[in-house]
Amino acid sequence: MRHIISILMENEPGALSRVVGLFSQRNFNIETLNVAPTEDPSLSRLTVTTVGDDRVIEQITKHLNKLIDVVKLVDLTEGNHIERELMLVKVKALGAARDEVKRTVDIFRAQIVDVTPSLYTVQITGDASKLDAFLQAMAPVGILEVARTGVSGIARGDKVLSL
Amino acid sequence: MGRQRHTAALDTAGCPADRTRDLQGRNTVELLSGADMIARFLQDEGVEYIYGYPGGAALHIYDALFRQDKVKHILVRHEQAATHAADGYARASGKPGCVLVTSGPGATNAVTGIATAYMDSIPMVVLCGQVMSHLIGDDAFQETDIIGVTRPIVKHSFSIRHPSEIPEVLKKAFYLAATGRPGPVVVDIPKDMTAPTERYEYIYPKKVKMRSYNPVTRGHTGQIKKAVEMMLKAKRPVFYTGGGVVTGKASEGLTDLVKQLGFPITTTLMGIGSYPQSDRQCLGWLGMHGSYESNMAMHHADLIIAIGARFDDRVTNNTSKFCPTAKIIHVDVDPSSVSKTVRADVPIVGPASSVINEMISLVQGQSISQPEALTEWWQKIDGWRAEREGKLYEPSKPGEVLKPQEVVEALCRVTRGEAYVTTDVGQHQMFAAQYYKFDKPNRLITSGGLGTMGFGFPAAMGIKQNFPDDDVVCVTGEGSFQMMMQELSTCKQYGVGVKIVNLNNASLGMVRQWQDLNYKSRHAHSYMESLPDFHMLIEAYGFTAITVNTLDELEPALERAFANKHELVFLDVKVDPFEHVYPMQVPLGAMRDMLLSKTERT
Ligand SMILES: Cc1ncc(C[n+]2csc(CCOP(=O)(O)OP(=O)(O)O)c2C)c(N)n1
Ligand SMILES: [Mg+2]
C-alpha cells in the first residue's frame, strides 16, 4: 500500500542525505520526496511517499525515527489527511487543440500560467491521482515537459505535527 | 557559546591557554584554540587513551595532544587497528573508545573498524581531520567526503563548522555514542577549525540536550506485566539473550531473573558471558555453529524470551521455519530491532537493565504455574545434552597433529577461564567461542556482526593497555593475523603484553570448510602455500615465539606464555587443516536442522 510519511527534522546540512541514504541502504522505495524549511527555520519538513506492506512501513518509520536529525514524524495515511501536489506542464496548443486544452484545463480547475503561439504552460494542484488523470487527458494533444513537486500533505482536523 | 574571535601570535613555546580577565585581573573564561579545545575536552570527558595516526589535516590536534599528558595517544601502524583497539577497549570497559585519524586515506583506512563497531553496537568516537573548509568540494589533496562514506555505518556524524562549536559537538558525539543503542560517531574536523592562532571561549558542557534524541529509559509496564504472566505460565520456556545485555550492563540482573525462574538460557555469540556458562541452566550459545542443545531447545520451545538480541540470520536460520511452536517476547532498546525479521508477540522497547529489574520485582514471590512441565522440559534438554556429550569432536591421537578444539580447552584451563579472549574471524573464532567457558560478560571480544578478519590482535592491544594486570589473549588464524600483524610494532613501542595463540591450520579454514561442503572440495584460493615463518617474524620484533606441534608440548608452552603478564608471546600452534566446525545449521533449514560432524546429521 502507498503511504505518505511526513517528517520534521533538523534543518542541518546532511540531514536530507541521511533520509535518502536510509531508503537506499535498507532497500526501501521512494516514490516522491519533497522538502523545505518550516516557519521555524531550524526545522525542515520532508514528505515522502513510499509503497510497502505493513511490516516494511513499520520498519521505515522506525528507522526514520532512529535518525538523530529526525525530530518527529507521522504516517499521514493512517488517518484522514489532505494530500496535494503541484505540477507544471507544457502542452502543445496548436489549431483546434488549443481550445480543447483550454477546456480541459478548466474542467480540472487548473490554470494556464504562460502562453506562446504554439504551447500552453499549465499549473495544476491536487492529489497525485488528479495530476495523473490530467496527464492522461493531455497525452493525445502532446505533452512537452512535466515538472511535479512530489506529494505534500497534512492531517485533517485538530491534529498537528509540531514540536 | 562565545563566537568572538581572539587572535594571538603563535609563540614558540607552544600555545598556552589564554584567558580573558575581569577588571580586578581575575581569570574568567579560558580561551583556547580549536585543537587545544579538543585536547582539553578529551581530558574533561575522562578519556584516557586515544588511538590514532597523524597526517596533515590532524597536525594541529597532534600538537595540542603533545602539549599535555593526561590523554595518552597510542600510535598504531594502520588506522584500521586504531578503530579496533578503541573498539576492544570499549567492549571490555563499557566506555566509548576514541580514535583520531587524518583526512583522506587516514579516514578511509578507519572505515572497516567503524563498520565493525556499528554492526555490534559499540560506542566509539572517531575524530577525522579534514581539509580546510574553503577547499572542501574541490578534490583537494587528501580530501574524502568521510561523512558521506561512513553515513550508512555510523550512529551519527558531525562536521565542525566553527571552532567555538567544538566542546558542544564533542559532548554530543560522546553522548550519542554511549546512550540508547550505542554505536560509532564520526566527527569531521576541517584543519582551519583547529588553527592555533584563533582562540575562543572554552567551557566543558556538563549536560547535553537534543530535542530529536531521547532514548527510552524504561519499558512499557503493561507489556512487562504481560510478559511476566506468560513466563510464569510457560511449559517450555527459553531465554535467548544477546549483546544488548552486555552493552546494557544488565548481566547481573539477567542472572538473577533466570536463576529465580529456573529456565534454560542460551545466548548469542555477542551475548556470551551475560550468564555464567558454567552454570547448569546455560545451554551455551545458539545459531549457525551454536550448541546442539541450544538449537534444539529453541526449536521446541513454547516461549522465547529474547533480550538485547536481534534475530540475526546467523541465529534464526530460515525465519519461516523458526521456532514454530513458540510465542515470542522481545525486549530491545532499539524499536527498529523489534519485529524486524521475526514478529514479536509481546514487544517491549526499553533498556535491558531496567526491563529486567522490573521483571524481577514482578516475579518475586510468584511461582511458576506448571512446575511439572518445566521439569519435563529440563529432562528433554538434559537428554539432548547427553546425546552429544563426549562427541563434540575427536581429540587427536598420540603423535597426531593437534585439534584446534583441544588447544582452546587447554587455553581455558591455563587461564582458569578468566582471560579476556579476543578472536579474529574463521574456524578459530568459532572454536574459541565454543570451547572457552566464559562466566563473565565483556570477556569474549569478537566481531560478530561484520565478521572482520584482522579485528582480534588490535582489539587485544586496546584491552591490554587498559587492563594491564589481566590476561589478554588473541585467538587467531594465520590468515586473519596477517591482516593486522603490523601492530606488533605498536606492541613493541608501548610494551603491550598480549598473548597470541595462532591456530595455524595453514588454510583459510572456514572458507575451506564451505568449499568442502558446497563445492566438492575445490579449494579455490583457500590454501596458503606461502606462509611466513611466524617464529622468525615474531623474533624480528624482539618478542618470544613458541611453536607447538604436539599435545605434550601444548600445556607447557601455554604456561610459559602466560608466566609473565607484561611480555608479548606468540604461540604458533600447528593444528589439523581438515577439521570442520560443528554443529553447523543446514542452510534454509529450521534451527534444529544441523550437521553434527562430517558424518552425522539431525
Ligand atoms: C576482512 C575479511 N575478508 C574476508 C573474510 C571471509 N573469511 C571468513 S573466515 C575466512 C578465513 C579465515 O582464515 P584464518 O584466519 O586462517 O582462520 P581459520 O578459519 O583457518 O581458523 C575468510 C577469508 C572475512 N571474514 N573478513
Ligand atoms: Mg587458518
mmCIF file of N, CA and C in Angstrom, chain A residues 66, chain B residues 121 180-182 216 218-219 240 242-245 247 306-311 329-339 346-352 355:
data_model
loop_
_atom_site.group_PDB
_atom_site.id
_atom_site.type_symbol
_atom_site.label_atom_id
_atom_site.label_comp_id
_atom_site.label_asym_id
_atom_site.label_seq_id
_atom_site.Cartn_x
_atom_site.Cartn_y
_atom_site.Cartn_z
ATOM 1 N N LYS A 66 14.778 6.712 14.148
ATOM 2 C CA LYS A 66 16.075 6.460 14.769
ATOM 3 C C LYS A 66 17.126 7.460 14.302
ATOM 4 N N SER B 121 27.120 -2.591 17.650
ATOM 5 C CA SER B 121 26.633 -1.533 18.556
ATOM 6 C C SER B 121 27.634 -1.188 19.645
ATOM 7 N N GLY B 180 21.396 4.940 24.645
ATOM 8 C CA GLY B 180 20.446 4.226 23.794
ATOM 9 C C GLY B 180 21.082 2.964 23.259
ATOM 10 N N ARG B 181 20.886 2.695 21.969
ATOM 11 C CA ARG B 181 21.669 1.619 21.353
ATOM 12 C C ARG B 181 22.988 2.230 20.940
ATOM 13 N N PRO B 182 24.094 1.840 21.588
ATOM 14 C CA PRO B 182 25.363 2.529 21.323
ATOM 15 C C PRO B 182 25.823 2.322 19.877
ATOM 16 N N VAL B 216 14.810 5.707 25.046
ATOM 17 C CA VAL B 216 13.888 5.248 26.092
ATOM 18 C C VAL B 216 14.661 4.862 27.336
ATOM 19 N N ARG B 218 12.846 3.305 30.044
ATOM 20 C CA ARG B 218 12.212 2.121 30.630
ATOM 21 C C ARG B 218 11.161 1.559 29.681
ATOM 22 N N GLY B 219 10.841 0.306 29.884
ATOM 23 C CA GLY B 219 9.858 -0.352 29.027
ATOM 24 C C GLY B 219 8.440 -0.073 29.485
ATOM 25 N N TYR B 240 16.721 -16.178 25.429
ATOM 26 C CA TYR B 240 17.651 -16.043 24.291
ATOM 27 C C TYR B 240 18.165 -14.605 24.378
ATOM 28 N N GLY B 242 21.272 -11.452 24.055
ATOM 29 C CA GLY B 242 22.341 -11.046 23.151
ATOM 30 C C GLY B 242 23.249 -9.966 23.690
ATOM 31 N N GLY B 243 23.951 -9.339 22.772
ATOM 32 C CA GLY B 243 24.928 -8.306 23.105
ATOM 33 C C GLY B 243 24.313 -7.136 23.850
ATOM 34 N N GLY B 244 23.014 -6.896 23.649
ATOM 35 C CA GLY B 244 22.341 -5.796 24.338
ATOM 36 C C GLY B 244 22.399 -5.932 25.848
ATOM 37 N N VAL B 245 22.456 -7.169 26.334
ATOM 38 C CA VAL B 245 22.552 -7.378 27.780
ATOM 39 C C VAL B 245 23.963 -7.006 28.251
ATOM 40 N N THR B 247 26.249 -4.853 26.557
ATOM 41 C CA THR B 247 26.463 -3.400 26.451
ATOM 42 C C THR B 247 25.518 -2.641 27.371
ATOM 43 N N ALA B 306 13.427 -13.109 24.400
ATOM 44 C CA ALA B 306 14.604 -12.541 23.750
ATOM 45 C C ALA B 306 14.906 -11.191 24.389
ATOM 46 N N ILE B 307 16.135 -11.018 24.844
ATOM 47 C CA ILE B 307 16.522 -9.736 25.439
ATOM 48 C C ILE B 307 17.832 -9.264 24.811
ATOM 49 N N GLY B 308 17.795 -8.071 24.234
ATOM 50 C CA GLY B 308 19.002 -7.483 23.654
ATOM 51 C C GLY B 308 19.596 -8.336 22.546
ATOM 52 N N ALA B 309 18.740 -9.021 21.825
ATOM 53 C CA ALA B 309 19.180 -9.850 20.694
ATOM 54 C C ALA B 309 18.347 -9.436 19.495
ATOM 55 N N ARG B 310 18.866 -9.670 18.276
ATOM 56 C CA ARG B 310 18.155 -9.081 17.150
ATOM 57 C C ARG B 310 17.716 -10.071 16.075
ATOM 58 N N PHE B 311 17.592 -11.330 16.431
ATOM 59 C CA PHE B 311 17.104 -12.346 15.492
ATOM 60 C C PHE B 311 17.863 -12.284 14.170
ATOM 61 N N ILE B 329 8.607 -13.089 23.240
ATOM 62 C CA ILE B 329 8.720 -11.817 23.963
ATOM 63 C C ILE B 329 10.035 -11.205 23.490
ATOM 64 N N HIS B 330 10.000 -9.970 23.056
ATOM 65 C CA HIS B 330 11.243 -9.368 22.547
ATOM 66 C C HIS B 330 11.511 -8.030 23.219
ATOM 67 N N VAL B 331 12.571 -7.991 23.999
ATOM 68 C CA VAL B 331 12.973 -6.765 24.688
ATOM 69 C C VAL B 331 14.182 -6.184 23.969
ATOM 70 N N ASP B 332 14.097 -4.934 23.530
ATOM 71 C CA ASP B 332 15.265 -4.297 22.918
ATOM 72 C C ASP B 332 15.154 -2.788 23.072
ATOM 73 N N VAL B 333 16.291 -2.144 23.212
ATOM 74 C CA VAL B 333 16.300 -0.695 23.387
ATOM 75 C C VAL B 333 16.045 0.014 22.053
ATOM 76 N N ASP B 334 16.272 -0.721 20.955
ATOM 77 C CA ASP B 334 16.089 -0.136 19.628
ATOM 78 C C ASP B 334 14.768 -0.620 19.029
ATOM 79 N N PRO B 335 13.786 0.276 18.893
ATOM 80 C CA PRO B 335 12.484 -0.173 18.375
ATOM 81 C C PRO B 335 12.586 -0.830 17.001
ATOM 82 N N SER B 336 13.570 -0.402 16.191
ATOM 83 C CA SER B 336 13.636 -0.957 14.845
ATOM 84 C C SER B 336 14.163 -2.390 14.836
ATOM 85 N N SER B 337 14.716 -2.855 15.954
ATOM 86 C CA SER B 337 15.144 -4.250 16.037
ATOM 87 C C SER B 337 13.967 -5.169 16.324
ATOM 88 N N VAL B 338 12.939 -4.607 16.963
ATOM 89 C CA VAL B 338 11.805 -5.430 17.364
ATOM 90 C C VAL B 338 10.935 -5.716 16.145
ATOM 91 N N SER B 339 10.613 -6.987 15.967
ATOM 92 C CA SER B 339 9.788 -7.429 14.823
ATOM 93 C C SER B 339 10.437 -7.109 13.476
ATOM 94 N N VAL B 346 4.979 -10.188 22.151
ATOM 95 C CA VAL B 346 4.997 -9.128 23.153
ATOM 96 C C VAL B 346 6.258 -8.285 22.956
ATOM 97 N N PRO B 347 6.147 -7.197 22.203
ATOM 98 C CA PRO B 347 7.316 -6.329 22.027
ATOM 99 C C PRO B 347 7.477 -5.409 23.234
ATOM 100 N N ILE B 348 8.691 -5.265 23.689
ATOM 101 C CA ILE B 348 8.968 -4.332 24.792
ATOM 102 C C ILE B 348 10.173 -3.492 24.390
ATOM 103 N N VAL B 349 9.959 -2.196 24.212
ATOM 104 C CA VAL B 349 11.070 -1.325 23.856
ATOM 105 C C VAL B 349 11.594 -0.674 25.133
ATOM 106 N N GLY B 350 12.821 -0.997 25.476
ATOM 107 C CA GLY B 350 13.404 -0.414 26.688
ATOM 108 C C GLY B 350 14.775 -1.002 26.920
ATOM 109 N N PRO B 351 15.560 -0.353 27.796
ATOM 110 C CA PRO B 351 16.896 -0.866 28.084
ATOM 111 C C PRO B 351 16.810 -2.180 28.857
ATOM 112 N N ALA B 352 17.684 -3.111 28.519
ATOM 113 C CA ALA B 352 17.661 -4.429 29.150
ATOM 114 C C ALA B 352 17.641 -4.324 30.672
ATOM 115 N N VAL B 355 14.237 -3.089 32.217
ATOM 116 C CA VAL B 355 13.158 -4.053 31.962
ATOM 117 C C VAL B 355 13.373 -5.311 32.808
#
